[in-house]
Structures are given as C-alpha cells and as structure tokens.
C-alpha cells in the first residue's frame, strides 16, 4: 500500500522532518496545499488532489482515511477482502434526502473562513455568519440555482470511501463538473462523490457501505461529529466486521489506539 497524505495547513507543530524520514523508507507522498475547514469545499479540493495524484499509479483500490481512523483488521485480511471483490464501497443515507441539493444550490464563499458552527464566537464570526445568510437571501431573490441543470441526482452520505481504480479515474476525469456543482457549496464532501459515482458507468458495482465503524449514536460538537472511541468501546470495536473505525484521539484515550494497533499487527506478515 502506498500513502498519499495531505497535512492541513492549519496544523501546528507538525514534525515534518520525521514525516520526511518516513517517506524515504516507504511509498509515501506528502502534500500541504489547503487550509481545511469544516463544511467547506477545501475538503473536496483536498480529496480531488489526492485522488488525482494516486490514479496516476493505477492502484486496484483507493481508501480515504483521516488521521483519526484506525484499521480494525490485519493487513492480510483487508487485502483479501478487496481481492475477492470488484467494486466500490460508498455510504448513502437510506431515506430520501431533500437536503443534498440544498447544500449546493447556493454559493457559500465564506464557509472556509467560518468552519464549524460556533456559539458565542464573537463579533467577527457573527458578522461573517450574517453576511453568508444575506448572500443566500440575495441568491434566492436572483433565482440562482446551480443545481437546476446538474447531469445527476444529488445524493448524500459519509465522506469516507473505498473505491475502484475505474471509479476513481472517472471522478478525477470529471474535475470540471465537480468544480462547477460542488465548489463553494456547503458540506459538499458528503455529496459530491455519491452524486457523481451514481451517475457513472460503474454505479452497478457500488455497494452502499463504506466499511467504517462510526458511532453516530453518541454525537459530539452539537451533533456535527461522531463519538470518539475510548477503551470502553473495546468489545464493540473488536467484534465489528467493519475494516476501519473512526474516530480516535490520543489526547482523549491513547490506550485504545495502542491496543488496537497491537491487535492488528500481531502475527502480521
């Protein structure tokens, strides 16, 4: 497996030399192009950057993982799973989602500065939030709707995926379409892949699961983020048939991270 890693330009105290030393020994490419914000199109731009670079090598499968993800299975098990299947794994919401096109209908040029919704965030954030609200009102008055002529149905689901080379090449080959209908949108990281993939020639080879264990029953940040696993979730994690899990945070519980890595590395070739 090769790794294409984007390091958020907002990140501080990044041990770049340590990362570069690893790169000399492994198939690792490092990028640091975007300042990533919650709900902003920089997430989509980042995904398109990484996919665009990776498809040049024509891998069998492409997995989008974050720094808060951990594999639940051994490398051999993960490889065997995908060798036995010829398709892609993407999550879709099960109910009809009228909110998916609403996220892209209007332009949200300030979202990259605003990020996650904040309470009592101060004057500057409040001003940007009001300006963004007024911009949407103005677009409604002008009857702006960029989804009107979209050549696909807007769908929504989890950002994380495992997809085939054919689908990855199709998505990156349609960058102009992604830019037109999903840049400057709201939380388009949860809509662009689902929408484009189901309009592709490979839609019949998509399984509607992302193979990730994510606990949305215990949300954080006002419902915007899933639960952060701790050692109390050991049984749930180790009994799961999913291949990866998120999310984890060493500042909250380092022990669960070390225990899971020890488990998947045990007797691994």
CSV table of C-alpha atoms in Angstrom, one decimal:
chain,number,residue,atom,x,y,z
A,1,UNK,CA,0.0,0.0,0.0
A,2,UNK,CA,1.2,3.5,-0.8
A,3,UNK,CA,0.1,6.6,1.2
A,4,UNK,CA,-0.9,10.0,-0.2
A,5,UNK,CA,-1.1,12.3,2.9
A,6,UNK,CA,-2.4,15.8,3.0
A,7,UNK,CA,-1.4,17.8,6.1
A,8,UNK,CA,-3.8,20.6,6.9
A,9,UNK,CA,-2.0,23.9,6.6
A,10,UNK,CA,-3.8,25.0,9.8
A,11,UNK,CA,-1.9,22.2,11.7
A,12,UNK,CA,0.8,23.5,14.1
A,13,UNK,CA,4.0,21.8,15.4
A,14,UNK,CA,4.0,19.3,12.6
A,15,UNK,CA,7.1,17.1,12.8
A,16,UNK,CA,7.9,17.5,9.1
A,17,UNK,CA,11.4,16.0,9.3
A,18,UNK,CA,10.1,12.9,11.0
A,19,UNK,CA,7.5,12.6,8.2
A,20,UNK,CA,10.1,13.2,5.5
A,21,UNK,CA,12.3,10.5,7.0
A,22,UNK,CA,9.5,8.0,6.8
A,23,UNK,CA,8.9,9.0,3.2
A,24,UNK,CA,12.5,7.9,2.4
A,25,UNK,CA,11.6,4.3,3.5
A,26,UNK,CA,8.0,4.0,2.4
A,27,UNK,CA,5.7,4.7,-0.5
A,28,UNK,CA,4.5,8.0,0.9
A,29,UNK,CA,3.8,11.3,-0.7
A,30,UNK,CA,3.2,14.4,1.4
A,31,UNK,CA,1.0,17.4,0.4
A,32,UNK,CA,0.3,20.6,2.3
A,33,UNK,CA,-1.8,22.7,0.0
A,34,UNK,CA,-5.1,23.6,1.7
A,35,UNK,CA,-6.3,25.1,5.0
A,36,UNK,CA,-9.2,22.7,5.7
A,37,UNK,CA,-12.4,23.9,7.3
A,38,UNK,CA,-15.5,22.0,8.4
A,39,UNK,CA,-18.2,22.1,5.8
A,40,UNK,CA,-16.0,23.9,3.2
A,41,UNK,CA,-15.1,23.0,-0.3
A,42,UNK,CA,-11.4,22.7,0.7
A,43,UNK,CA,-12.3,19.1,1.8
A,44,UNK,CA,-13.5,18.3,-1.7
A,45,UNK,CA,-10.5,20.0,-3.3
A,46,UNK,CA,-8.2,18.0,-1.0
A,47,UNK,CA,-9.8,14.7,-1.9
A,48,UNK,CA,-9.6,15.6,-5.6
A,49,UNK,CA,-5.9,16.4,-5.2
A,50,UNK,CA,-5.1,13.1,-3.5
A,51,UNK,CA,-7.2,11.0,-5.9
A,52,UNK,CA,-5.8,12.8,-8.9
A,53,UNK,CA,-2.2,12.1,-7.8
A,54,UNK,CA,-2.9,8.5,-6.8
A,55,UNK,CA,-4.8,7.4,-10.0
A,56,UNK,CA,-1.6,8.1,-12.0
A,57,UNK,CA,-0.2,4.9,-10.5
A,58,UNK,CA,-3.3,2.8,-11.3
A,59,UNK,CA,-3.9,1.1,-8.0
A,60,UNK,CA,-6.6,-1.5,-7.6
A,61,UNK,CA,-8.4,0.3,-4.8
A,62,UNK,CA,-8.3,3.8,-3.1
A,63,UNK,CA,-9.3,4.3,0.5
A,64,UNK,CA,-10.0,7.7,2.0
A,65,UNK,CA,-8.9,7.8,5.7
A,66,UNK,CA,-8.4,10.6,8.1
A,67,UNK,CA,-5.8,10.9,10.8
A,68,UNK,CA,-8.5,9.9,13.3
A,69,UNK,CA,-9.0,6.5,11.7
A,70,UNK,CA,-7.6,3.1,12.7
A,71,UNK,CA,-7.8,-0.3,10.9
A,72,UNK,CA,-9.8,-3.0,12.7
A,73,UNK,CA,-8.4,-5.9,10.7
A,74,UNK,CA,-4.9,-7.1,9.8
A,75,UNK,CA,-3.4,-6.0,6.5
A,76,UNK,CA,-3.8,-9.5,5.1
A,77,UNK,CA,-7.5,-9.5,5.9
A,78,UNK,CA,-8.1,-6.1,4.3
A,79,UNK,CA,-6.2,-7.1,1.2
A,80,UNK,CA,-8.1,-10.5,0.9
A,81,UNK,CA,-11.4,-8.7,1.3
A,82,UNK,CA,-10.8,-6.4,-1.7
A,83,UNK,CA,-9.1,-9.1,-3.8
A,84,UNK,CA,-12.3,-11.1,-3.6
A,85,UNK,CA,-14.5,-8.1,-4.7
A,86,UNK,CA,-14.6,-6.0,-7.8
A,87,UNK,CA,-16.3,-2.8,-7.0
A,88,UNK,CA,-16.6,0.3,-4.7
A,89,UNK,CA,-17.9,0.9,-1.2
A,90,UNK,CA,-19.6,4.2,-0.6
A,91,UNK,CA,-22.2,5.1,2.1
A,92,UNK,CA,-25.6,6.7,1.2
A,93,UNK,CA,-28.3,7.9,3.6
A,94,UNK,CA,-31.1,5.4,3.5
A,95,UNK,CA,-34.0,7.9,3.4
A,96,UNK,CA,-34.9,10.4,0.6
A,97,UNK,CA,-32.6,13.3,1.3
A,98,UNK,CA,-34.0,16.6,0.2
A,99,UNK,CA,-31.1,18.5,1.9
A,100,UNK,CA,-28.5,17.2,-0.5
A,101,UNK,CA,-29.3,19.5,-3.4
A,102,UNK,CA,-29.9,22.4,-1.0
A,103,UNK,CA,-26.3,22.3,0.1
A,104,UNK,CA,-25.1,23.0,-3.5
A,105,UNK,CA,-28.0,25.2,-4.8
A,106,UNK,CA,-26.4,28.4,-3.5
A,107,UNK,CA,-22.8,29.6,-3.1
A,108,UNK,CA,-21.1,29.8,0.4
A,109,UNK,CA,-17.9,31.7,-0.3
A,110,UNK,CA,-17.2,32.4,3.4
A,111,UNK,CA,-17.5,28.8,4.6
A,112,UNK,CA,-13.8,28.1,4.5
A,113,UNK,CA,-13.3,31.1,6.9
A,114,UNK,CA,-16.2,30.2,9.2
A,115,UNK,CA,-15.8,26.4,9.6
A,116,UNK,CA,-17.8,24.6,12.2
A,117,UNK,CA,-20.9,26.5,13.7
A,118,UNK,CA,-19.9,28.2,16.9
A,119,UNK,CA,-21.9,29.6,19.8
A,120,UNK,CA,-20.8,32.9,21.3
A,121,UNK,CA,-18.0,33.0,18.8
A,122,UNK,CA,-17.6,36.8,18.9
A,123,UNK,CA,-18.2,39.7,16.6
A,124,UNK,CA,-16.1,38.6,13.6
A,125,UNK,CA,-17.7,35.2,13.3
A,126,UNK,CA,-21.1,36.6,13.9
A,127,UNK,CA,-20.6,39.2,11.1
A,128,UNK,CA,-19.4,36.5,8.7
A,129,UNK,CA,-22.4,34.3,9.5
A,130,UNK,CA,-24.8,37.2,8.9
A,131,UNK,CA,-23.1,38.1,5.6
A,132,UNK,CA,-23.3,34.5,4.5
A,133,UNK,CA,-27.0,34.4,5.4
A,134,UNK,CA,-27.6,37.6,3.4
A,135,UNK,CA,-25.7,36.3,0.4
A,136,UNK,CA,-28.0,33.2,0.3
A,137,UNK,CA,-31.1,35.5,0.6
A,138,UNK,CA,-29.8,37.6,-2.3
A,139,UNK,CA,-29.2,34.4,-4.4
A,140,UNK,CA,-32.8,33.3,-3.7
A,141,UNK,CA,-34.1,36.7,-4.9
A,142,UNK,CA,-32.0,36.4,-8.0
A,143,UNK,CA,-33.3,32.9,-8.6
A,144,UNK,CA,-29.8,31.4,-8.6
A,145,UNK,CA,-29.9,27.7,-8.6
A,146,UNK,CA,-26.8,25.9,-10.0
A,147,UNK,CA,-28.3,22.5,-9.3
A,148,UNK,CA,-31.0,23.2,-11.9
A,149,UNK,CA,-29.1,21.7,-14.9
A,150,UNK,CA,-27.0,19.2,-13.0
A,151,UNK,CA,-26.4,16.0,-15.0
A,152,UNK,CA,-27.0,13.8,-11.9
A,153,UNK,CA,-29.2,13.4,-8.9
A,154,UNK,CA,-27.8,15.0,-5.7
A,155,UNK,CA,-27.2,12.3,-3.1
A,156,UNK,CA,-25.6,12.3,0.3
A,157,UNK,CA,-23.7,10.0,2.7
A,158,UNK,CA,-20.4,9.6,4.6
A,159,UNK,CA,-17.3,11.3,3.3
A,160,UNK,CA,-15.1,8.1,3.7
A,161,UNK,CA,-14.9,5.6,1.0
A,162,UNK,CA,-13.1,2.7,-0.7
A,163,UNK,CA,-13.4,2.8,-4.5
A,164,UNK,CA,-12.0,1.0,-7.5
A,165,UNK,CA,-9.5,2.5,-10.0
A,166,UNK,CA,-12.1,2.8,-12.7
A,167,UNK,CA,-14.4,4.9,-10.5
A,168,UNK,CA,-11.5,7.0,-9.1
A,169,UNK,CA,-10.4,7.7,-12.7
A,170,UNK,CA,-13.9,8.7,-13.7
A,171,UNK,CA,-14.3,11.1,-10.8
A,172,UNK,CA,-10.9,12.8,-11.3
A,173,UNK,CA,-11.6,12.9,-15.0
A,174,UNK,CA,-14.7,14.9,-14.3
A,175,UNK,CA,-13.0,17.6,-12.2
A,176,UNK,CA,-14.7,20.4,-14.2
A,177,UNK,CA,-18.1,19.0,-13.3
A,178,UNK,CA,-17.1,18.7,-9.6
A,179,UNK,CA,-15.8,22.2,-9.6
A,180,UNK,CA,-19.0,23.6,-11.2
A,181,UNK,CA,-21.5,21.9,-9.0
A,182,UNK,CA,-19.7,21.4,-5.6
A,183,UNK,CA,-17.1,24.1,-5.1
A,184,UNK,CA,-18.2,26.9,-2.7
A,185,UNK,CA,-21.1,24.6,-1.6
A,186,UNK,CA,-22.0,23.7,2.0
A,187,UNK,CA,-20.6,20.4,3.3
A,188,UNK,CA,-20.2,19.1,-0.3
A,189,UNK,CA,-17.7,16.5,1.0
A,190,UNK,CA,-20.8,14.4,1.9
A,191,UNK,CA,-22.5,14.9,-1.5
A,192,UNK,CA,-20.0,15.1,-4.4
A,193,UNK,CA,-18.8,11.5,-4.5
A,194,UNK,CA,-22.2,10.0,-4.0
A,195,UNK,CA,-23.8,12.2,-6.7
A,196,UNK,CA,-21.0,11.7,-9.3
A,197,UNK,CA,-20.5,8.0,-8.7
A,198,UNK,CA,-24.2,7.1,-9.1
A,199,UNK,CA,-24.2,8.9,-12.5
A,200,UNK,CA,-21.1,7.0,-13.6
A,201,UNK,CA,-20.9,3.8,-15.8
A,202,UNK,CA,-19.8,2.0,-12.6
A,203,UNK,CA,-22.9,2.6,-10.5
A,204,UNK,CA,-24.0,-1.1,-10.6
A,205,UNK,CA,-20.7,-2.0,-9.0
A,206,UNK,CA,-21.2,0.2,-5.9
A,207,UNK,CA,-22.0,-1.4,-2.6
A,208,UNK,CA,-23.8,1.1,-0.3
A,209,UNK,CA,-21.5,0.7,2.7
A,210,UNK,CA,-18.2,2.5,3.5
A,211,UNK,CA,-16.9,-0.4,5.6
A,212,UNK,CA,-16.2,2.0,8.5
A,213,UNK,CA,-17.4,1.7,12.1
A,214,UNK,CA,-18.6,5.1,13.1
A,215,UNK,CA,-20.7,5.8,16.2
A,216,UNK,CA,-23.3,8.4,15.4
A,217,UNK,CA,-25.5,7.4,18.4
A,218,UNK,CA,-23.3,9.4,20.7
A,219,UNK,CA,-22.5,12.6,18.8
A,220,UNK,CA,-20.2,15.4,19.7
A,221,UNK,CA,-19.8,19.1,18.8
A,222,UNK,CA,-23.6,19.6,18.8
A,223,UNK,CA,-24.2,16.6,16.6
A,224,UNK,CA,-21.6,17.6,14.0
A,225,UNK,CA,-19.1,14.8,14.9
A,226,UNK,CA,-19.4,11.2,15.8
A,227,UNK,CA,-18.3,9.7,19.1
A,228,UNK,CA,-14.6,9.5,20.0
A,229,UNK,CA,-13.9,5.9,20.9
A,230,UNK,CA,-12.2,5.0,24.2
A,231,UNK,CA,-11.2,1.7,25.8
A,232,UNK,CA,-14.8,1.3,27.0
A,233,UNK,CA,-15.6,0.6,23.3
A,234,UNK,CA,-13.2,-2.3,23.0
A,235,UNK,CA,-15.8,-5.0,22.6
A,236,UNK,CA,-17.7,-3.0,20.0
A,237,UNK,CA,-14.6,-2.4,18.0
A,238,UNK,CA,-13.1,-5.9,18.2
A,239,UNK,CA,-16.4,-7.7,17.4
A,240,UNK,CA,-17.2,-5.5,14.4
A,241,UNK,CA,-17.0,-6.8,10.8
A,242,UNK,CA,-16.0,-3.4,9.5
A,243,UNK,CA,-12.5,-2.9,8.2
A,244,UNK,CA,-11.8,0.6,9.7
A,245,UNK,CA,-13.1,2.7,12.6
A,246,UNK,CA,-13.3,6.3,13.5
A,247,UNK,CA,-12.8,8.4,15.3
A,248,UNK,CA,-9.9,8.3,17.8
A,249,UNK,CA,-8.0,11.0,19.7
A,250,UNK,CA,-4.7,10.3,21.6
A,251,UNK,CA,-5.5,13.3,23.8
A,252,UNK,CA,-8.7,11.6,25.0
A,253,UNK,CA,-7.6,7.9,25.1
A,254,UNK,CA,-4.2,6.8,23.9
A,255,UNK,CA,-4.6,3.3,25.4
A,256,UNK,CA,-7.3,2.2,23.0
A,257,UNK,CA,-5.2,3.3,20.0
A,258,UNK,CA,-2.1,1.4,21.2
A,259,UNK,CA,-4.3,-1.7,22.0
A,260,UNK,CA,-5.9,-1.8,18.5
A,261,UNK,CA,-2.6,-1.4,16.7
A,262,UNK,CA,-1.1,-4.2,18.8
A,263,UNK,CA,-4.0,-6.4,17.9
A,264,UNK,CA,-3.9,-5.8,14.1
A,265,UNK,CA,-0.1,-6.1,14.0
A,266,UNK,CA,0.1,-9.3,16.0
A,267,UNK,CA,1.4,-12.1,13.8
A,268,UNK,CA,1.0,-9.9,10.7
A,269,UNK,CA,3.4,-10.6,7.8
